[in-house]
Coordinates of C-alpha atoms (C1' of nucleotides) in Angstrom, one line a residue:
Chain A
X1 CA 0.1 -0.3 -0.4
X2 CA 1.2 3.3 -1.0
X3 CA -1.4 5.5 0.7
X4 CA -2.5 5.6 3.8
X5 CA -5.8 6.8 5.2
X6 CA -5.0 8.4 7.7
X7 CA -5.6 11.3 9.2
X8 CA -6.9 12.3 5.1
X9 CA -10.2 14.0 5.5
X10 CA -12.7 13.8 2.6
X11 CA -12.5 18.5 1.8
X12 CA -8.7 17.3 2.4
X13 CA -8.7 15.7 -1.0
X14 CA -12.3 17.7 -2.5
X15 CA -10.9 20.1 -5.4
X16 CA -14.8 20.3 -6.4
X17 CA -14.9 18.1 -9.4
X18 CA -17.6 15.8 -7.1
X19 CA -20.6 17.5 -5.3
X20 CA -23.3 15.8 -4.5
X21 CA -20.9 12.4 -3.0
X22 CA -20.0 11.3 0.5
X23 CA -16.9 11.2 2.1
X24 CA -14.0 9.7 -0.2
X25 CA -12.9 6.6 1.1
X26 CA -16.3 5.4 1.7
X27 CA -17.8 2.3 -0.5
X28 CA -20.2 5.1 -1.7
X29 CA -17.6 7.8 -2.1
X30 CA -15.6 4.7 -4.3
X31 CA -18.3 4.0 -6.1
X32 CA -19.4 7.8 -7.4
X33 CA -15.6 8.3 -8.3
X34 CA -15.2 5.3 -11.1
X35 CA -18.5 6.4 -11.7
X36 CA -17.2 9.7 -12.0
X37 CA -14.9 8.3 -14.3
X38 CA -16.9 6.4 -16.6
X39 CA -18.9 9.1 -17.2
X40 CA -16.2 12.0 -17.8
X41 CA -15.2 8.5 -20.2
X42 CA -11.8 8.6 -18.5
X43 CA -13.3 4.9 -17.9
X44 CA -14.6 3.5 -21.3
X45 CA -17.1 0.5 -21.9
X46 CA -14.4 -2.4 -22.7
X47 CA -11.9 -1.3 -20.9
X48 CA -10.5 -3.1 -17.8
X49 CA -10.0 -1.4 -14.0
X50 CA -7.4 -2.4 -11.7
X51 CA -7.3 -5.1 -9.4
X52 CA -9.6 -5.4 -6.5
X53 CA -6.4 -4.7 -4.1
X54 CA -5.3 -2.3 -6.4
X55 CA -8.2 0.2 -5.7
X56 CA -8.0 -0.5 -2.2
X57 CA -4.5 0.8 -1.9
X58 CA -5.2 3.4 -4.4
X59 CA -8.2 4.8 -2.6
X60 CA -6.6 3.5 0.9
X61 CA -8.9 1.4 2.5
X62 CA -9.6 -1.6 2.6
X63 CA -10.2 -4.3 -0.7
X64 CA -13.8 -5.1 1.7
X65 CA -14.7 -1.4 1.0
X66 CA -14.0 -1.7 -2.4
X67 CA -15.8 -4.6 -3.0
X68 CA -18.7 -3.3 -1.4
X69 CA -18.3 -0.3 -4.2
X70 CA -17.8 -2.6 -7.5
X71 CA -20.8 -4.1 -6.2
X72 CA -23.1 -1.6 -6.1
X73 CA -22.0 -0.6 -10.0
X74 CA -22.7 -4.6 -11.2
X75 CA -25.9 -4.5 -10.4
X76 CA -26.7 -1.0 -11.3
X77 CA -25.0 -2.5 -14.9
X78 CA -22.1 -0.2 -15.3
X79 CA -19.2 -3.0 -15.1
X80 CA -19.0 -6.7 -15.2
X81 CA -17.0 -8.1 -12.3
X82 CA -15.6 -11.9 -13.7
X83 CA -12.9 -13.7 -12.1
X84 CA -10.0 -13.7 -13.0
X85 CA -11.8 -11.9 -16.0
X86 CA -11.8 -8.3 -13.3
X87 CA -13.9 -5.6 -13.7
X88 CA -14.2 -4.3 -17.1
X89 CA -16.5 -1.4 -18.6
X90 CA -19.7 -2.7 -20.2
X91 CA -19.7 -3.0 -23.3
X92 CA -23.8 -2.8 -23.7
X93 CA -24.5 -0.3 -21.2
X94 CA -28.8 -0.7 -21.0
X95 CA -30.7 1.4 -18.4
X96 CA -32.1 -0.3 -15.8
X97 CA -35.3 0.9 -14.4
X98 CA -37.0 -0.3 -11.1
X99 CA -40.4 0.0 -11.0
X100 CA -42.9 -0.3 -7.7
X101 CA -45.9 -1.3 -8.0
X102 CA -48.0 -0.3 -5.4
X103 CA -51.1 -1.7 -4.0
X104 CA -53.9 0.6 -5.4
X105 CA -56.0 1.8 -3.3
X106 CA -52.4 3.3 -2.0
X107 CA -52.1 4.6 -4.9
X108 CA -55.2 6.6 -5.0
X109 CA -54.5 7.8 -1.7
X110 CA -51.2 8.8 -2.2
X111 CA -52.2 11.4 -5.1
X112 CA -54.6 12.8 -2.6
X113 CA -58.0 10.8 -3.9
X114 CA -60.5 8.9 -2.5
X115 CA -60.1 5.7 -3.2
X116 CA -63.6 3.2 -4.5
X117 CA -64.3 0.0 -5.1
X118 CA -66.8 -1.7 -6.5
X119 CA -66.9 -5.8 -7.1
X120 CA -68.0 -6.5 -10.7
X121 CA -68.3 -10.7 -10.3
X122 CA -67.0 -13.5 -9.1
X123 CA -67.3 -17.0 -10.8
X124 CA -65.8 -20.3 -11.0
X125 CA -65.0 -20.8 -14.7
X126 CA -62.9 -22.6 -16.9
X127 CA -59.6 -20.6 -17.3
X128 CA -59.4 -19.6 -20.7
X129 CA -56.6 -20.1 -23.3
X130 CA -54.7 -16.8 -23.0
X131 CA -54.4 -17.1 -18.9
X132 CA -53.9 -21.3 -19.0
X133 CA -50.6 -20.1 -21.2
X134 CA -49.2 -16.9 -18.8
X135 CA -49.7 -19.5 -15.9
X136 CA -47.8 -22.0 -17.9
X137 CA -50.5 -24.4 -17.3
X138 CA -51.4 -27.3 -20.6
X139 CA -54.8 -28.3 -18.9
X140 CA -57.2 -25.6 -18.1
X141 CA -58.9 -26.2 -15.1
X142 CA -61.7 -24.3 -13.3
X143 CA -60.6 -20.8 -10.6
X144 CA -62.3 -18.0 -9.7
X145 CA -62.2 -15.3 -11.8
X146 CA -62.6 -11.7 -10.5
X147 CA -63.7 -8.7 -11.9
X148 CA -63.4 -5.4 -10.5
X149 CA -63.1 -1.8 -10.5
X150 CA -61.2 0.8 -8.7
X151 CA -62.0 4.3 -8.8
X152 CA -60.1 7.5 -7.4
X153 CA -62.9 10.5 -6.3
X154 CA -65.4 8.0 -8.1
X155 CA -64.3 7.8 -11.5
X156 CA -63.0 4.8 -13.1
X157 CA -58.8 3.8 -12.6
X158 CA -58.3 0.6 -12.5
X159 CA -60.3 -2.4 -14.3
X160 CA -58.9 -5.7 -13.0
X161 CA -59.5 -8.8 -14.3
X162 CA -58.2 -11.2 -12.0
X163 CA -57.7 -15.2 -11.8
X164 CA -56.9 -16.6 -8.7
X165 CA -56.3 -20.8 -7.9
X166 CA -58.7 -21.3 -5.3
X167 CA -56.8 -24.9 -5.2
X168 CA -54.2 -22.5 -4.3
X169 CA -55.8 -20.8 -2.2
X170 CA -58.6 -22.0 -1.3
X171 CA -59.3 -19.1 2.2
X172 CA -59.8 -16.9 -1.0
X173 CA -64.0 -18.3 -1.4
X174 CA -63.8 -17.3 2.3
X175 CA -62.9 -13.7 1.4
X176 CA -65.7 -11.3 1.1
X177 CA -64.4 -9.9 -2.1
X178 CA -67.1 -7.2 -2.6
X179 CA -66.0 -5.5 0.5
X180 CA -62.5 -6.4 0.7
X181 CA -60.2 -6.5 -3.7
X182 CA -58.5 -10.0 -3.9
X183 CA -55.8 -7.7 -5.2
X184 CA -55.3 -6.4 -2.0
X185 CA -56.4 -10.0 0.1
X186 CA -53.7 -11.6 -1.7
X187 CA -50.8 -9.3 -1.6
X188 CA -51.7 -9.3 2.4
X189 CA -51.9 -12.8 3.0
X190 CA -50.4 -15.2 0.0
X191 CA -47.1 -13.6 -1.0
X192 CA -45.2 -15.0 -3.7
X193 CA -41.9 -16.6 -4.8
X194 CA -42.6 -16.1 -8.7
X195 CA -43.6 -13.3 -10.5
X196 CA -44.4 -12.3 -13.5
X197 CA -45.2 -9.0 -15.1
X198 CA -45.5 -7.6 -18.2
X199 CA -46.6 -3.9 -19.6
X200 CA -48.4 -2.9 -23.1
X201 CA -51.4 -1.5 -24.5
X202 CA -54.3 -2.0 -26.1
X203 CA -57.5 -0.7 -27.6
X204 CA -60.6 -0.7 -25.2
X205 CA -63.0 -3.0 -25.8
X206 CA -66.6 -2.9 -25.8
X207 CA -66.8 -4.0 -22.5
X208 CA -63.6 -2.0 -20.8
X209 CA -64.7 1.2 -22.4
X210 CA -68.3 0.7 -20.8
X211 CA -66.4 0.2 -17.4
X212 CA -63.0 3.3 -18.0
X213 CA -65.9 4.8 -19.2
X214 CA -64.2 5.9 -22.2
X215 CA -65.0 5.6 -26.0
X216 CA -64.0 1.8 -27.8
X217 CA -60.5 2.5 -28.9
X218 CA -59.3 4.2 -26.5
X219 CA -55.6 3.5 -25.8
X220 CA -55.2 1.9 -22.1
X221 CA -52.3 1.4 -20.1
X222 CA -51.9 -2.7 -19.4
X223 CA -50.0 -4.1 -16.2
X224 CA -50.3 -8.3 -16.4
X225 CA -49.3 -10.1 -12.9
X226 CA -49.1 -13.8 -13.0
X227 CA -47.7 -14.6 -9.6
X228 CA -46.3 -18.7 -8.0
X229 CA -45.4 -20.6 -4.2
X230 CA -43.2 -22.9 -6.0
X231 CA -44.8 -24.2 -8.9
X232 CA -48.5 -23.3 -7.6
X233 CA -50.5 -21.0 -9.6
X234 CA -51.2 -18.0 -6.8
X235 CA -52.9 -15.2 -9.6
X236 CA -53.0 -13.6 -13.2
X237 CA -54.3 -10.4 -12.8
X238 CA -55.0 -8.0 -16.0
X239 CA -55.4 -4.8 -14.3
X240 CA -56.9 -1.8 -17.5
X241 CA -55.7 1.2 -16.1
X242 CA -57.5 4.6 -17.2
X243 CA -56.3 7.1 -20.4
X244 CA -53.3 9.1 -19.8
X245 CA -52.2 6.3 -17.3
X246 CA -48.0 6.3 -16.4
X247 CA -46.0 4.2 -14.9
X248 CA -42.6 6.3 -14.3
X249 CA -39.5 6.5 -12.6
X250 CA -36.6 7.7 -11.6
X251 CA -33.0 6.7 -12.0
X252 CA -30.5 8.0 -10.1
Chain B
X1 CA -22.8 -16.7 20.6
X2 CA -24.4 -20.0 21.3
X3 CA -23.3 -21.6 18.5
X4 CA -20.4 -22.2 16.1
X5 CA -20.3 -23.2 12.8
X6 CA -17.2 -24.8 12.3
X7 CA -17.3 -28.6 10.6
X8 CA -20.7 -27.7 10.2
X9 CA -22.5 -28.9 6.8
X10 CA -25.2 -27.1 4.5
X11 CA -26.3 -30.8 4.0
X12 CA -26.0 -31.8 8.0
X13 CA -28.7 -29.6 8.5
X14 CA -31.1 -28.8 5.4
X15 CA -34.2 -31.2 6.1
X16 CA -35.6 -30.4 2.9
X17 CA -37.1 -27.3 3.4
X18 CA -35.3 -25.8 1.5
X19 CA -35.7 -26.9 -2.5
X20 CA -33.7 -23.9 -4.6
X21 CA -31.7 -22.8 -2.1
X22 CA -27.7 -21.6 -0.9
X23 CA -25.8 -23.3 1.6
X24 CA -27.5 -22.2 5.2
X25 CA -25.2 -19.7 6.8
X26 CA -24.2 -18.1 3.4
X27 CA -26.3 -14.8 4.0
X28 CA -27.5 -16.5 0.7
X29 CA -28.8 -19.1 3.0
X30 CA -30.6 -17.1 5.6
X31 CA -31.9 -14.2 4.2
X32 CA -33.5 -17.4 2.0
X33 CA -34.3 -18.3 4.8
X34 CA -36.3 -14.7 6.4
X35 CA -37.9 -14.6 3.1
X36 CA -39.2 -18.1 3.7
X37 CA -40.7 -17.4 7.3
X38 CA -42.5 -14.4 5.7
X39 CA -44.0 -16.4 2.5
X40 CA -45.5 -19.1 4.7
X41 CA -46.4 -16.5 7.8
X42 CA -44.3 -17.3 10.6
X43 CA -43.4 -13.6 10.4
X44 CA -46.8 -11.2 9.2
X45 CA -46.8 -7.1 7.8
X46 CA -44.8 -5.5 10.6
X47 CA -43.6 -7.6 12.9
X48 CA -40.0 -6.6 14.6
X49 CA -37.5 -10.1 13.3
X50 CA -34.5 -10.7 16.0
X51 CA -31.4 -7.6 16.4
X52 CA -28.7 -9.1 13.8
X53 CA -26.6 -10.0 16.5
X54 CA -29.0 -12.4 17.6
X55 CA -29.8 -13.9 14.4
X56 CA -25.9 -14.5 13.7
X57 CA -26.3 -16.0 16.8
X58 CA -29.2 -18.1 15.4
X59 CA -27.9 -18.9 12.3
X60 CA -24.1 -19.6 14.2
X61 CA -22.2 -16.9 12.2
X62 CA -20.8 -13.3 12.1
X63 CA -23.6 -10.3 12.4
X64 CA -21.7 -9.4 9.0
X65 CA -23.2 -12.2 7.2
X66 CA -26.3 -11.4 8.5
X67 CA -26.0 -7.9 7.4
X68 CA -25.1 -9.1 3.8
X69 CA -28.4 -11.1 3.4
X70 CA -30.7 -7.9 5.5
X71 CA -29.6 -5.2 3.4
X72 CA -30.5 -7.3 0.3
X73 CA -34.3 -8.2 2.0
X74 CA -34.6 -4.5 2.7
X75 CA -33.6 -3.8 -1.3
X76 CA -36.5 -6.0 -2.4
X77 CA -38.4 -4.2 0.4
X78 CA -39.5 -6.8 2.3
X79 CA -38.4 -5.5 5.4
X80 CA -37.3 -1.9 6.6
X81 CA -34.9 -1.7 8.5
X82 CA -34.2 1.5 11.0
X83 CA -31.6 1.8 14.1
X84 CA -32.6 1.8 17.4
X85 CA -35.8 0.8 15.0
X86 CA -35.1 -2.5 14.3
X87 CA -36.4 -4.2 11.2
X88 CA -39.4 -5.6 10.5
X89 CA -40.9 -7.1 7.8
X90 CA -42.8 -4.7 5.8
X91 CA -46.0 -2.9 6.3
X92 CA -47.3 -1.9 3.0
X93 CA -45.8 -4.5 0.9
X94 CA -45.8 -3.5 -3.5
X95 CA -44.0 -5.8 -6.1
X96 CA -40.5 -3.5 -7.6
X97 CA -39.8 -5.3 -10.5
X98 CA -36.6 -4.6 -12.9
X99 CA -36.5 -3.6 -16.5
X100 CA -33.7 -3.0 -18.0
X101 CA -34.2 -1.2 -21.7
X102 CA -31.7 -2.4 -24.2
X103 CA -30.0 -0.3 -26.6
X104 CA -32.4 -1.0 -29.8
X105 CA -30.4 -2.9 -32.2
X106 CA -29.5 -5.4 -29.9
X107 CA -32.5 -6.1 -28.5
X108 CA -34.0 -6.9 -32.2
X109 CA -30.8 -8.9 -32.4
X110 CA -31.1 -10.8 -29.7
X111 CA -34.7 -11.8 -30.6
X112 CA -33.1 -12.7 -34.5
X113 CA -34.4 -10.4 -36.0
X114 CA -32.2 -8.4 -38.7
X115 CA -32.0 -4.5 -37.6
X116 CA -32.0 -2.0 -39.9
X117 CA -32.6 1.9 -39.3
X118 CA -32.9 4.8 -41.1
X119 CA -32.7 8.4 -39.9
X120 CA -36.3 10.7 -40.9
X121 CA -35.0 14.3 -40.5
X122 CA -32.7 16.0 -38.9
X123 CA -33.2 19.9 -37.2
X124 CA -32.9 22.4 -35.2
X125 CA -35.9 23.7 -33.3
X126 CA -37.2 25.2 -30.9
X127 CA -38.2 22.9 -28.0
X128 CA -42.2 22.3 -27.8
X129 CA -43.8 22.5 -24.6
X130 CA -43.9 19.2 -23.4
X131 CA -40.8 18.3 -24.0
X132 CA -39.6 21.5 -22.5
X133 CA -41.2 20.5 -19.0
X134 CA -39.8 17.0 -19.8
X135 CA -36.6 18.4 -19.0
X136 CA -38.0 21.0 -16.2
X137 CA -37.1 23.9 -18.2
X138 CA -38.6 27.6 -18.2
X139 CA -37.5 28.6 -21.1
X140 CA -38.0 26.3 -24.5
X141 CA -33.8 26.4 -26.3
X142 CA -33.6 25.0 -29.5
X143 CA -32.1 21.3 -30.0
X144 CA -31.2 19.6 -32.5
X145 CA -34.7 17.1 -33.6
X146 CA -34.2 13.6 -34.3
X147 CA -36.5 11.8 -36.2
X148 CA -35.8 7.7 -36.9
X149 CA -37.4 5.0 -37.8
X150 CA -35.8 0.5 -36.4
X151 CA -37.1 -1.9 -37.8
X152 CA -36.5 -5.8 -37.7
X153 CA -36.4 -8.1 -40.5
X154 CA -37.7 -4.5 -42.5
X155 CA -40.7 -3.8 -40.4
X156 CA -41.2 -0.5 -38.5
X157 CA -40.2 -1.5 -34.6
X158 CA -39.3 0.9 -33.1
X159 CA -40.1 5.0 -34.2
X160 CA -38.5 7.5 -32.3
X161 CA -39.2 11.7 -31.8
X162 CA -35.5 12.9 -30.2
X163 CA -34.5 16.5 -28.6
X164 CA -30.8 16.4 -28.0
X165 CA -29.1 19.4 -26.4
X166 CA -26.0 20.5 -29.1
X167 CA -25.0 23.3 -26.2
X168 CA -24.7 20.8 -23.1
X169 CA -23.7 17.7 -26.6
X170 CA -22.1 19.4 -29.6
X171 CA -20.7 16.6 -30.5
X172 CA -24.2 15.2 -31.7
X173 CA -23.6 17.7 -34.4
X174 CA -20.8 16.4 -36.0
X175 CA -22.4 12.2 -35.2
X176 CA -23.3 11.0 -39.4
X177 CA -26.8 10.6 -37.9
X178 CA -28.2 8.7 -41.6
X179 CA -25.5 5.9 -40.4
X180 CA -25.7 5.7 -37.0
X181 CA -28.3 6.0 -34.4
X182 CA -28.6 8.5 -31.8
X183 CA -29.2 6.6 -29.0
X184 CA -26.5 4.1 -30.1
X185 CA -24.2 7.1 -30.0
X186 CA -25.1 9.1 -27.0
X187 CA -25.8 5.4 -25.0
X188 CA -22.4 4.8 -25.9
X189 CA -20.4 7.9 -25.4
X190 CA -22.7 9.8 -23.5
X191 CA -23.3 8.8 -19.5
X192 CA -25.9 10.3 -17.8
X193 CA -26.2 11.0 -14.0
X194 CA -29.8 11.3 -14.2
X195 CA -32.9 9.3 -16.3
X196 CA -36.9 10.1 -15.7
X197 CA -38.4 7.1 -17.6
X198 CA -42.3 7.0 -18.3
X199 CA -44.1 4.8 -20.3
X200 CA -48.5 5.1 -20.9
X201 CA -50.2 4.0 -23.8
X202 CA -51.6 6.3 -27.0
X203 CA -53.3 5.9 -30.2
X204 CA -51.4 6.4 -33.4
X205 CA -51.3 10.0 -34.5
X206 CA -51.9 9.6 -38.6
X207 CA -47.7 10.5 -38.9
X208 CA -47.2 7.8 -36.0
X209 CA -49.6 5.8 -38.1
X210 CA -48.2 6.2 -41.5
X211 CA -44.4 5.2 -39.4
X212 CA -45.9 2.2 -37.9
X213 CA -47.2 1.2 -41.2
X214 CA -50.9 0.8 -39.4
X215 CA -54.2 2.4 -38.9
X216 CA -54.5 5.6 -37.0
X217 CA -55.9 5.3 -33.3
X218 CA -54.0 1.7 -33.0
X219 CA -52.9 1.8 -29.7
X220 CA -48.8 2.4 -29.4
X221 CA -47.0 1.3 -26.0
X222 CA -45.1 4.4 -25.5
X223 CA -41.2 4.3 -23.9
X224 CA -40.3 8.5 -22.9
X225 CA -37.0 8.8 -21.6
X226 CA -35.1 11.9 -20.5
X227 CA -31.9 12.0 -19.1
X228 CA -29.3 14.9 -18.0
X229 CA -25.6 15.1 -16.9
X230 CA -25.0 17.3 -13.8
X231 CA -28.0 19.5 -14.0
X232 CA -27.2 19.8 -17.8
X233 CA -30.2 18.5 -20.5
X234 CA -28.8 15.9 -22.7
X235 CA -31.9 14.2 -24.8
X236 CA -35.5 13.4 -24.2
X237 CA -36.8 10.5 -26.6
X238 CA -40.0 9.6 -27.3
X239 CA -40.2 6.1 -28.3
X240 CA -43.3 4.3 -29.7
X241 CA -43.3 0.8 -30.1
X242 CA -44.7 -1.7 -33.0
X243 CA -48.3 -3.1 -32.3
X244 CA -48.0 -5.7 -29.8
X245 CA -45.0 -4.3 -27.6
X246 CA -44.9 -6.0 -24.6
X247 CA -42.1 -4.8 -21.9
X248 CA -42.1 -7.3 -19.4
X249 CA -39.9 -8.2 -16.6
X250 CA -39.3 -11.2 -13.5
X251 CA -39.6 -11.3 -10.2
X252 CA -37.1 -14.2 -8.2
Chain C
dA1 C1' -28.8 8.8 26.4
dA2 C1' -29.1 4.0 24.7
dG3 C1' -29.6 0.7 21.5
dT4 C1' -29.7 -0.9 17.1
dG5 C1' -28.1 -1.1 12.2
dG6 C1' -23.9 0.3 8.9
dT7 C1' -19.1 0.9 8.1
dC8 C1' -14.8 -0.4 8.0
dT9 C1' -10.2 -3.2 8.3
dA10 C1' -7.2 -7.0 7.7
dG11 C1' -7.0 -11.4 7.0
dA12 C1' -8.2 -16.0 5.8
dC13 C1' -9.9 -18.8 2.4
dC14 C1' -13.0 -20.1 -1.5
dA15 C1' -14.7 -20.3 -6.0
dC16 C1' -14.3 -19.8 -10.2
dT17 C1' -12.5 -19.5 -14.8
dG18 C1' -9.2 -17.6 -18.5
dA19 C1' -4.3 -17.8 -20.4
Chain D
dC1 C1' -2.9 -23.6 -12.2
dA2 C1' -2.8 -19.2 -11.0
dG3 C1' -5.3 -14.8 -10.8
dT4 C1' -9.2 -12.0 -9.3
dG5 C1' -13.3 -12.3 -7.2
dG6 C1' -16.3 -13.2 -3.9
dT7 C1' -17.3 -15.2 1.4
dC8 C1' -16.2 -14.3 5.9
dT9 C1' -15.0 -12.8 10.9
dA10 C1' -14.4 -10.7 14.7
dG11 C1' -13.8 -6.9 16.2
dA12 C1' -14.1 -1.2 16.6
dC13 C1' -16.3 2.5 16.0
dC14 C1' -19.9 5.9 13.9
dA15 C1' -24.3 7.6 12.3
dC16 C1' -29.4 7.8 13.7
dT17 C1' -33.4 7.5 16.1
dT18 C1' -36.8 5.9 19.7
dG19 C1' -37.5 5.2 24.2

DNA sequence: AAGTGGTCTAGACCACTGA
DNA sequence: CAGTGGTCTAGACCACTTG
């Protein structure tokens, strides 16, 4: 190790290059410094970074601390790390966005609106082909089909068409779905071990247009979620959102 | 510490409760075990977990190892950790999905199709109000407006309408945009420090319908991305995808 | 003021994987 | 098979935040 960090404070070395960042020598400081080198193209895609041990010497810290910083950068997709291969700046950069999908009631309330919920129907039916495919099931067993409308200040917000496996979740048959949303009951009472999510756009069908009080063919944003516990299907839901619905995410 | 882990192997204690998981005593093993307790409702939302030190004793490992496991669960939104307050199972569970948005060329090629690109127009114009708002700018400066079509096997895949700040990125004026997509050049050459992402559905405008070779009013999925380096705007792009486009994500 | 999580260290050993 | 990242430890001290 060439440089000791004893007695060296952040301010001593902060020459103004970093405006936002934490103490140098902290794992966040190291992460930000490496990221800065990528941002200002001191390091370009494909470049090999020094070994953790060398970086530890450079920053005057333990290798563990460098590890912590580099793991974050790897999680973000900024660098690729391989044993023996070393650490390189990612050749194929991509944008990694993290989306939090809350319970609808909470989403509405956080927007400052009054949440409402109306059950449209709940009946046992054979799974349509599309949903069976979602679950990856070869057959088309009976499940509970629940249709319900979520409203914000009285206007339609999300219309959900849901299938719940009462083989996996028999308790669902005892839930008063006229009062409590299946969405909320399931999320609070039946955590999943796997979840597939798909988002896309559709033209409103006649039914959807009526439910959402809009015109047929209106473009609507759809969120599909299918969940399992282990190998067993729990639920698959197609949530049609109101016209103009946007899903947003901010990075950094 | 009551239990030592020396000489204790995973198999010794693996009673079959965990099918998928790594060695117990590893941070992943601890993470999975705690998650299992949440899944099978041994722990329910709001429950307080033992202190890290106690868990370390229970699992016969160092506190650091428990810390690593718990940090992951906190990142996933499964638990909430506060100093002095301890660790609790999250009261308001949400679904956290991670979306990777690759460079369009790579997305097309990975789908096994032939990628094509055609520049439609590139001209300096004053920013429309909508885009100025995206950037959070009070004024409406001139930027480079680039319109281009990405194709897969010759059919329209994504139509992008992009604004690039040539104040922040003067080099863009020298890029041969007829050959190289602004998308790809920017991602490879101008990393950003902040990125806002929005996804939503629109009815195709007349222009969009023509570009995408579909009918007006066809529902299309739109991805909007706006990026900055520090406080300076880089680019804002509205990418209209072909009919039927889906964005997907899998959790766990 | 005290309790709990967050960070850091120095060192050891392990597990990949590329030359 | 050797080089590099990944994990783990035991202990110390720090930084929040709540009772």
